[in-house]
Short mmCIF file of C-alpha atoms in Angstrom, two decimals:
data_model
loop_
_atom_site.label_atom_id
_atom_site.label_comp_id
_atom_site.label_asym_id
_atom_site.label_seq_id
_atom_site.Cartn_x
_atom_site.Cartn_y
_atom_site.Cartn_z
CA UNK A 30 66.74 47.38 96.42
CA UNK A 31 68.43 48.62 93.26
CA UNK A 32 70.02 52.19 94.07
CA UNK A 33 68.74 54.14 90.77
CA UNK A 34 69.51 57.53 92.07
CA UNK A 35 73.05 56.86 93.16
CA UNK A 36 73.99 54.76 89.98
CA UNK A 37 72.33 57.73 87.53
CA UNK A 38 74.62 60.03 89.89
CA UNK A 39 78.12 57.74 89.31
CA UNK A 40 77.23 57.36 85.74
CA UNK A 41 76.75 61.15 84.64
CA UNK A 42 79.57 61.64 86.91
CA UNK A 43 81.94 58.80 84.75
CA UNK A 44 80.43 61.02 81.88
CA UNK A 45 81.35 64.16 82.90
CA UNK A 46 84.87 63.06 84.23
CA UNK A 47 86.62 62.74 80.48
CA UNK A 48 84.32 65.23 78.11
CA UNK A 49 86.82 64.91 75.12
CA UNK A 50 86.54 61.60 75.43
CA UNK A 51 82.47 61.07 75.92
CA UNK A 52 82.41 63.50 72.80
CA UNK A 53 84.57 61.63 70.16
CA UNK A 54 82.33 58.39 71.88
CA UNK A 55 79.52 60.09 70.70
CA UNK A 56 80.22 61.53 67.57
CA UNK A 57 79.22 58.51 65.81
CA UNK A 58 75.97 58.69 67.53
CA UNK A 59 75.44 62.51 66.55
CA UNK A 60 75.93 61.69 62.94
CA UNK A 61 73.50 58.64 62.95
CA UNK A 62 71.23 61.10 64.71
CA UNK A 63 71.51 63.55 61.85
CA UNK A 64 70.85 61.62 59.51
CA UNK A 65 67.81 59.86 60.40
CA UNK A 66 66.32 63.21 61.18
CA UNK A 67 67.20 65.12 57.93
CA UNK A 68 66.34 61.52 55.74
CA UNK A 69 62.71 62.00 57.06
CA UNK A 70 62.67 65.60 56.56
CA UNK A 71 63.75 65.47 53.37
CA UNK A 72 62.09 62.46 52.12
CA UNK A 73 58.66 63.22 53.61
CA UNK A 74 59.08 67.06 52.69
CA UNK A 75 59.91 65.48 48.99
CA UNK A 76 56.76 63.41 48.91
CA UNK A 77 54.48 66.16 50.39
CA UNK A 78 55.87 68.81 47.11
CA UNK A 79 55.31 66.06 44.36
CA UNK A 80 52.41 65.00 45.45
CA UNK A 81 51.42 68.73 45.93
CA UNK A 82 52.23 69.39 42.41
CA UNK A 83 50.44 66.18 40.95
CA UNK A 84 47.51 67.07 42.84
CA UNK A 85 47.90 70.64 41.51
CA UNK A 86 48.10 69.23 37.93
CA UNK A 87 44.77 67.42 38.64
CA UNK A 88 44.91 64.60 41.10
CA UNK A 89 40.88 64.78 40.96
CA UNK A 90 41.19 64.01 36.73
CA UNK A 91 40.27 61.73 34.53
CA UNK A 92 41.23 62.14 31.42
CA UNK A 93 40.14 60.22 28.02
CA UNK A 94 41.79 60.25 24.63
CA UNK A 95 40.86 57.37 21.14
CA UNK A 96 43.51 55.29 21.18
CA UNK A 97 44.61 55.45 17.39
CA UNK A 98 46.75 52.53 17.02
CA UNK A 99 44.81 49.39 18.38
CA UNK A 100 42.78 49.83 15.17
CA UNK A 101 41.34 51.78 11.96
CA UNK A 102 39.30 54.39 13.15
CA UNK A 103 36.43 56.18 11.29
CA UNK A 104 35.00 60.00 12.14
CA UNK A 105 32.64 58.76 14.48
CA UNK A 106 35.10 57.63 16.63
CA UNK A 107 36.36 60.69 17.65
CA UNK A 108 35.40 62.15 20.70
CA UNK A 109 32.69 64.68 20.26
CA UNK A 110 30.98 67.84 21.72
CA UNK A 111 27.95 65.36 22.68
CA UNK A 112 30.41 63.56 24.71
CA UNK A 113 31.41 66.69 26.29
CA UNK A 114 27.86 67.15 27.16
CA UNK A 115 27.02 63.24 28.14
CA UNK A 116 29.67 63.63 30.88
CA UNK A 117 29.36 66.68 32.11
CA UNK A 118 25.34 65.97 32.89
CA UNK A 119 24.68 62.48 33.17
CA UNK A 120 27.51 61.55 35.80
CA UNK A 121 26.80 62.79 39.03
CA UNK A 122 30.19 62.49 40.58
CA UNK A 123 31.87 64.98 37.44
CA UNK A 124 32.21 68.67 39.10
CA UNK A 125 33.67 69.83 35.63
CA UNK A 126 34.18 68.77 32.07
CA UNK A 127 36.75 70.28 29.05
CA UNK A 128 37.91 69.49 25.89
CA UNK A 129 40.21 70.30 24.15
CA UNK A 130 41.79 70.24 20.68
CA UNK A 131 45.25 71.09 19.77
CA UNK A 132 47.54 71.52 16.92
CA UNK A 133 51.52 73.11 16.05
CA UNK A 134 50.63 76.52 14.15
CA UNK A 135 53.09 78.95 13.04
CA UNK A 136 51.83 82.79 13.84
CA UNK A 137 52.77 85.78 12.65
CA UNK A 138 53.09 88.39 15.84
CA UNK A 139 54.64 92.04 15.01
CA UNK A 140 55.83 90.93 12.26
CA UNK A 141 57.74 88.32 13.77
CA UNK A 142 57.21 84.38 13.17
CA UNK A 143 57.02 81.90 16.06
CA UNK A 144 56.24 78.53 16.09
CA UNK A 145 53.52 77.55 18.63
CA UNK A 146 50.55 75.03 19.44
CA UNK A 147 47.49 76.49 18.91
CA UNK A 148 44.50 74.87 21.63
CA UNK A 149 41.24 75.05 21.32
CA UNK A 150 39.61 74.92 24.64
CA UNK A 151 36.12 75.14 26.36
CA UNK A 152 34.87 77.41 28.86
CA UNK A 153 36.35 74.94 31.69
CA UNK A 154 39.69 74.46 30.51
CA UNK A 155 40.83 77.22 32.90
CA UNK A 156 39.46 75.63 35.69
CA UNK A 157 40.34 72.21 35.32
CA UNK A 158 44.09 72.76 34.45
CA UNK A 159 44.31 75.40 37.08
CA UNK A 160 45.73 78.23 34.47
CA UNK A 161 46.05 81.80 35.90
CA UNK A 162 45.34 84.69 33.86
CA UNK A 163 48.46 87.00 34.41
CA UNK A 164 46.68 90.05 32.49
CA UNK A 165 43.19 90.27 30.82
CA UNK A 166 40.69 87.93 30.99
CA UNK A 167 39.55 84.41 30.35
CA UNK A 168 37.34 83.61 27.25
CA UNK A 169 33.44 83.93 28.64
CA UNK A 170 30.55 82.15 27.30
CA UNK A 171 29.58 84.62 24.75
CA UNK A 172 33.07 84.13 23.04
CA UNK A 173 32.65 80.10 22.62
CA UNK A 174 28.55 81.23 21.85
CA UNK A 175 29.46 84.06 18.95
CA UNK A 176 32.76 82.47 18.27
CA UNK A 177 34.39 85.33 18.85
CA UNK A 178 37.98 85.60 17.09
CA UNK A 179 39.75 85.78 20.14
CA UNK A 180 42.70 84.61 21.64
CA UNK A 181 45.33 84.27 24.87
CA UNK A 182 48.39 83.78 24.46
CA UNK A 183 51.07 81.80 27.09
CA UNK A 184 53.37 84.37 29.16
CA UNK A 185 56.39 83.79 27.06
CA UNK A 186 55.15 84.42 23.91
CA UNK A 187 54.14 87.83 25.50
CA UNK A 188 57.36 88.44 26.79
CA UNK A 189 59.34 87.98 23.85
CA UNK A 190 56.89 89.80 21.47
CA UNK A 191 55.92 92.52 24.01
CA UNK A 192 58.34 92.66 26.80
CA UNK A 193 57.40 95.44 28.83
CA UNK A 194 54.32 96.57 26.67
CA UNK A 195 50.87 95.16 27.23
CA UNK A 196 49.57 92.36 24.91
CA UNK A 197 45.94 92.40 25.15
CA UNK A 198 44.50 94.81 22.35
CA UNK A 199 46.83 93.29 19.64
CA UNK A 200 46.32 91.28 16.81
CA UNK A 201 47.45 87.86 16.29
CA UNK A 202 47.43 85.98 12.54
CA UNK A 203 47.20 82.60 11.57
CA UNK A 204 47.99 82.35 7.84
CA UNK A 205 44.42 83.94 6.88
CA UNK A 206 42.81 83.86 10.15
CA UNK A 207 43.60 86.73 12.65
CA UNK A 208 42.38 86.88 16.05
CA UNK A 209 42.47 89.55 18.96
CA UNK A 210 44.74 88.86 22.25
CA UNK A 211 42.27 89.37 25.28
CA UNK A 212 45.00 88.09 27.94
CA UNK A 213 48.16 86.61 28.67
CA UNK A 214 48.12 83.26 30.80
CA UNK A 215 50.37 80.44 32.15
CA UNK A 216 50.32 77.21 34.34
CA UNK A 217 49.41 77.36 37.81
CA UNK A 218 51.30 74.16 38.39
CA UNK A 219 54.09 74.01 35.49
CA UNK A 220 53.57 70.32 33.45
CA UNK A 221 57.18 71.40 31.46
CA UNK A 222 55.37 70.52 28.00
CA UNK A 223 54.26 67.35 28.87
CA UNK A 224 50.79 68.59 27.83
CA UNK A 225 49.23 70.32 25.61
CA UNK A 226 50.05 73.38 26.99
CA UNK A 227 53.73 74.31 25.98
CA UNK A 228 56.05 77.23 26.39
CA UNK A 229 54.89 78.64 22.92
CA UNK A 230 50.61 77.72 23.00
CA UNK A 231 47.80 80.26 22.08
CA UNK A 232 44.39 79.33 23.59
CA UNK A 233 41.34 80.09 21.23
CA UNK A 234 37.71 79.12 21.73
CA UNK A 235 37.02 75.41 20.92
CA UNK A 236 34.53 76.49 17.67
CA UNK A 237 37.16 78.35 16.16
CA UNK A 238 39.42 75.67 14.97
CA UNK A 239 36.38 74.47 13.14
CA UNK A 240 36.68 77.65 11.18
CA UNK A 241 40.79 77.23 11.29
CA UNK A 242 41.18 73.77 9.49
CA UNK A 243 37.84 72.16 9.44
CA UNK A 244 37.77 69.75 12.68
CA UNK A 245 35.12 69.64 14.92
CA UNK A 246 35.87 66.85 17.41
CA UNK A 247 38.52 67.21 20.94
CA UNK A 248 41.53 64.96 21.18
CA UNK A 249 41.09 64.82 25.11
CA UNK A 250 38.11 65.30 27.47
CA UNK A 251 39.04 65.99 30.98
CA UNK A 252 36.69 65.60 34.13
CA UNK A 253 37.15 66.81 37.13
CA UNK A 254 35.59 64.44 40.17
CA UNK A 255 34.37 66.57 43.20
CA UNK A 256 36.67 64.48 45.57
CA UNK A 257 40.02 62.26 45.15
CA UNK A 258 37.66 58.83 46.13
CA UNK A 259 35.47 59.47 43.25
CA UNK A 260 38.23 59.60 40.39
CA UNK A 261 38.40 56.06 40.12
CA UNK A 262 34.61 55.50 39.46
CA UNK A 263 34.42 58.66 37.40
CA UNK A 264 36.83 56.93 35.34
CA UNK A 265 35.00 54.09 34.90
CA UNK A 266 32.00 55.58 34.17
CA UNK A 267 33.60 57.79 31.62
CA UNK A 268 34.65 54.64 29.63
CA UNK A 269 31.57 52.95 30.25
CA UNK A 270 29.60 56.13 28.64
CA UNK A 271 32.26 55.76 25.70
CA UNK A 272 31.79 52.87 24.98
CA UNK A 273 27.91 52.47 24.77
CA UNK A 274 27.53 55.52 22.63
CA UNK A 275 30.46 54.69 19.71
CA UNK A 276 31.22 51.85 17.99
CA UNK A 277 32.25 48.69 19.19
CA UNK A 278 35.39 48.52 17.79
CA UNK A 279 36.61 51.81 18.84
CA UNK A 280 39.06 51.99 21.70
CA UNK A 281 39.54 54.48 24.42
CA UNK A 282 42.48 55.46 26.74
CA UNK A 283 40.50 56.57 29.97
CA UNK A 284 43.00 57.47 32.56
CA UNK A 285 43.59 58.79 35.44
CA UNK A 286 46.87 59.99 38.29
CA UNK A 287 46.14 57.95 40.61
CA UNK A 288 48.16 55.40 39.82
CA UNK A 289 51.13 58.56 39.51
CA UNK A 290 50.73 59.27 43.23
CA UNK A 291 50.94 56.13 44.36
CA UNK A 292 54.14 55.41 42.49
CA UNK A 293 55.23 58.80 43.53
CA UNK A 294 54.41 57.19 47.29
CA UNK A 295 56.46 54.22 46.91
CA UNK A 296 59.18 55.57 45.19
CA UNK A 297 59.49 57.93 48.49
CA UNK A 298 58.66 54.93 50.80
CA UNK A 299 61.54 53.15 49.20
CA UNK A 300 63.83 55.83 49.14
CA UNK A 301 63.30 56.96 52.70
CA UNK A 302 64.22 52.97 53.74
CA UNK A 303 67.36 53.15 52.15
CA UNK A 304 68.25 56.43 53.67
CA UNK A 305 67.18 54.97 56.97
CA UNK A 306 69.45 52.35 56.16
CA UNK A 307 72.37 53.65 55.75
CA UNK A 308 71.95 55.63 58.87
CA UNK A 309 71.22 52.88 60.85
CA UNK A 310 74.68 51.45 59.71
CA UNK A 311 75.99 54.83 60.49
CA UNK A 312 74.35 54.06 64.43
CA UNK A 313 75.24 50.54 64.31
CA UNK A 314 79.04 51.75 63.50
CA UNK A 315 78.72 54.47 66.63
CA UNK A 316 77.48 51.19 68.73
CA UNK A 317 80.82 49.70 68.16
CA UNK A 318 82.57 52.72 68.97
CA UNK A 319 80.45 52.82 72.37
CA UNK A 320 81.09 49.52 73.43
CA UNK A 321 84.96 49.81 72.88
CA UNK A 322 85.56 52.62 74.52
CA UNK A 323 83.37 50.98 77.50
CA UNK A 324 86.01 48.17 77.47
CA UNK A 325 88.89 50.17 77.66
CA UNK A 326 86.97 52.57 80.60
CA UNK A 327 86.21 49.38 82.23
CA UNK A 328 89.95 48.10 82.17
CA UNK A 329 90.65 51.13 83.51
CA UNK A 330 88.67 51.58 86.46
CA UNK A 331 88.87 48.33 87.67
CA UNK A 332 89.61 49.18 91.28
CA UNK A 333 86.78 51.33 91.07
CA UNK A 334 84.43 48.43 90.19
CA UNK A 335 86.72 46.43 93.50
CA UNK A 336 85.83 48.96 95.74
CA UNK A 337 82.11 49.11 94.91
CA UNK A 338 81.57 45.56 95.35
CA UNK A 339 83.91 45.46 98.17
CA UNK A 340 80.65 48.16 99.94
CA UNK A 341 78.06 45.56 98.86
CA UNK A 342 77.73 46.73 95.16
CA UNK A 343 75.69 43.60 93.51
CA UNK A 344 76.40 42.64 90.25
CA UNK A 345 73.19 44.27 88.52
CA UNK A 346 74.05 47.74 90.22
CA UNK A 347 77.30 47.49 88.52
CA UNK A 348 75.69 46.79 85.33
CA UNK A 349 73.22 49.40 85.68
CA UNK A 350 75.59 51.94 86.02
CA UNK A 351 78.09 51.09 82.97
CA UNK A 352 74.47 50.56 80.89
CA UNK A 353 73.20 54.24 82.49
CA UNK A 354 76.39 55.38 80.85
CA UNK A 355 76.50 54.04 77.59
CA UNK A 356 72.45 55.27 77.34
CA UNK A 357 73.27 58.94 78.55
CA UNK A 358 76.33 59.11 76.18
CA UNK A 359 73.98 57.98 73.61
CA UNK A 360 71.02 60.19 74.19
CA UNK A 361 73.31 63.23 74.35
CA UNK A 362 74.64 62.44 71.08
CA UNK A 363 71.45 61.95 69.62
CA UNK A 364 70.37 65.12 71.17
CA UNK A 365 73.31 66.87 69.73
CA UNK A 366 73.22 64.80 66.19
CA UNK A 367 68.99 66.12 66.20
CA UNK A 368 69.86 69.91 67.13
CA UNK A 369 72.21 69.79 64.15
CA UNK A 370 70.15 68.42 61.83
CA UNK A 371 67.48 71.27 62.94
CA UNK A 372 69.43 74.21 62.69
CA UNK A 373 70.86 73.09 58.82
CA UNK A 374 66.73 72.16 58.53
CA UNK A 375 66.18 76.33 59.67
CA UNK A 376 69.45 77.50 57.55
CA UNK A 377 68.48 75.46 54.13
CA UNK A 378 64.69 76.62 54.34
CA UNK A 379 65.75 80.33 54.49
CA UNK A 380 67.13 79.30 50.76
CA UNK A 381 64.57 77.13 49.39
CA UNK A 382 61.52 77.85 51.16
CA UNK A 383 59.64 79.63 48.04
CA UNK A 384 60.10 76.66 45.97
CA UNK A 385 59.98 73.86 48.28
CA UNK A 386 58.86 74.24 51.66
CA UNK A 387 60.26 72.20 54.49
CA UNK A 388 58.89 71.11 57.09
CA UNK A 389 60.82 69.35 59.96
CA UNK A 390 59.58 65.74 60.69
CA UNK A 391 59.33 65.53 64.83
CA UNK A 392 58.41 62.06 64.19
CA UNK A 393 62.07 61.75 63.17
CA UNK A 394 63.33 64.11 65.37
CA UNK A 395 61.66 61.12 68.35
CA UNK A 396 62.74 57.99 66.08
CA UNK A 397 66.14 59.47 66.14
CA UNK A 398 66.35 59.78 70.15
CA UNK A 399 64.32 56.69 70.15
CA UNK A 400 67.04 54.85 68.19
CA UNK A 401 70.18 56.34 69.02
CA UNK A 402 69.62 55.71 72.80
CA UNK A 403 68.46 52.47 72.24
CA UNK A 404 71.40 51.23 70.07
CA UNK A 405 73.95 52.76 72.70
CA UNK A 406 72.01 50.82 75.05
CA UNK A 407 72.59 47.95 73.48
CA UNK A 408 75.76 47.81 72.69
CA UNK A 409 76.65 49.16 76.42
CA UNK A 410 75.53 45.87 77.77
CA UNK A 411 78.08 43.43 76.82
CA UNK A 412 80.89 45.62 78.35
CA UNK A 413 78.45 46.44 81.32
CA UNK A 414 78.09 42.73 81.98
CA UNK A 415 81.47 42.45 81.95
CA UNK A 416 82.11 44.75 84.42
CA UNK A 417 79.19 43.25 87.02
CA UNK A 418 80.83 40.06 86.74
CA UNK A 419 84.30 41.08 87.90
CA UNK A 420 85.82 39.55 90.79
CA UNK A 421 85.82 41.95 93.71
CA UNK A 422 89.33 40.39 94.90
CA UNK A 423 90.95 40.64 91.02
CA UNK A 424 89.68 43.95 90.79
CA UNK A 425 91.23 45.18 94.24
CA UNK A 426 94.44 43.57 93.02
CA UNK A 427 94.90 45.75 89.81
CA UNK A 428 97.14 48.44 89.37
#
């Protein structure tokens, strides 16, 4: 019978006999470790935060726009308030519907002139782009039904005309038009300017920009599907409902982020692989170190090898206890290399926590023990099948 409890004894004892030298062994092992747990981490913590922030944006959207340039268009091309309507009713799957309208404007503000976008928006605008109202209030449905001249302006506008002092009660003037500030907003999830809300932007009521230059149609409708599985036939719906109430040469960009997340996925996927990589090279160098230092150990306790097969020792015990050692040399490092990488994990989320939360990946945390061990492992065996095969009379003669 194999003798597991004596040759896990000799092994941790080999172990324990040199520590300086079972460290440096190991250190290899402990970076590999280190890294395979913090890649994950990071990559997976990464993936969650952009996706977050997509999702935040409007993962649910759909979002449609008349493609100008595949041909001439006419007025009723544009994308209307009926169309508004038509999609906010007649497909079941749309929780909300907004349009919007938007333009550069220059404003005169306390006598001061800034140049802004001015967006006409309807009563689910807020909603749908997930804006929070930092003071004041949101426009209600008697100021898009009475066209109130009313306005809210982004949060930097409001701090560099107001600072300190409140901005709701003041008056606002485009060329002739004038309107009153009835709160100060800004992004729940920013989008930097890449829509039509910018730093500079002034939200009015959609049927005001009617009375502002004369247009009465939206440049984008958003919908919002109830779930993430109905975007893609909310989409196609909202195209198909285009399509059957304009003409047929007009041409629609009906979009959606889906195809955003999963890029965002496989540009993490891909990432993470290469990460992986280069720590498994990292492992795959500590292997090396592992099984070298196992050939030297080996040349030196050759009488120790003699005199166990001189007691009856067989071959396989003799591996199993040089493999034993190579796996508990590598499972401590990996221990070590995975203790480290949690602690920096602990230290680093004290800094960034409010902006990006992470979140240690325990599935790492095993692959890395997993690994570690199981490259040690292999690499022990050569040098452990060395050492079974060892003549017990060549091994008695060395010095």
């Amino acid at each position: 019978m194999m003798h597991w409890e004596e040759n896990v004894r000799l092994a941790l004892w080999a172990v324990s006999v040199d520590k300086l030298k079972a460290f440096l062994t190991m250190l290899g092992v402990m970076i590999g470790s280190a890294s395979i747990v913090l890649v994950v981490t990071i990559a997976s913590t990464g993936k969650v935060y952009v996706l977050s922030q997509i999702e935040g944006i409007g993962a649910n959207l759909a979002y449609a726009t008349l493609d100008r340039n595949a041909a001439p268009t006419v007025p009723d091309d544009e994308l209307s308030v009926a169309d508004l309507h038509r999609i906010r009713t007649t497909l079941p799957m749309t929780a909300a519907a907004a349009g919007t309208y938007d333009v550069p404007a220059d404003f005169s503000l306390r006598g001061r002139l800034i140049h802004a976008r001015l967006v006409g928006v309807t009563e689910d605008f807020q909603r749908i782009r997930n804006l929070e109202i930092l003071s004041g209030r949101y426009f209600d449905s008697d100021d898009f039904a009475s066209r109130s001249r009313v306005c809210l302006i982004s949060e930097y506008i409001a701090q560099t005309a107001f600072k300190f002092e409140q901005a709701a009660g003041n008056n606002l003037a485009i060329q002739q038009f004038q309107c009153t500030i009835i709160g100060v907003f800004k992004e729940g999830v920013p989008t930097f300017g890449q829509s039509e809300i910018q730093r500079e932007t002034v939200l009015v009521p959609f049927p005001l920009i009617k009375m502002i230059n004369g247009d009465n149609f939206f440049q984008v409708i958003y919908a919002q599907a109830a779930s993430s599985f109905e975007v893609p036939a909310l989409t196609r719906e909202i195209a198909s409902t285009l399509r059957s109430h304009h003409r047929k040469a007009a041409r629609y960009f009906v979009q959606n982020l889906s195809s955003v997340l999963s890029t965002v996925g496989n540009v993490s996927l891909g990432l993470s692989l290469v990460l992986l990589a280069v720590a498994l090279l990292t492992l795959i160098t500590a292997g090396t170190g592992i099984m070298n230092i196992m050939f030297v150990n080996i040349a030196q306790r050759t009488r120790e090898i003699g005199l166990r097969k001189a007691l009856g020792a067989r071959p396989a015990e003799i591996r199993l206890q040089f493999l034993l050692e190579a796996a508990f040399i590598s499972l401590a490092g990996a221990a070590i290399g995975a203790l480290i990488a949690l602690v920096m994990v602990w230290l680093a989320s004290g800094w960034v926590t409010s902006e990006v939360p992470l979140r240690v990946s325990w599935s790492g945390v095993v692959t890395a023990l997993l690994l570690s061990t199981a490259i040690g492992t292999l690499f022990g065996y050569q040098p452990a099948s060395h050492a079974a095969r060892l003549s017990p009379v060549d091994a008695l003669r060395a010095e």
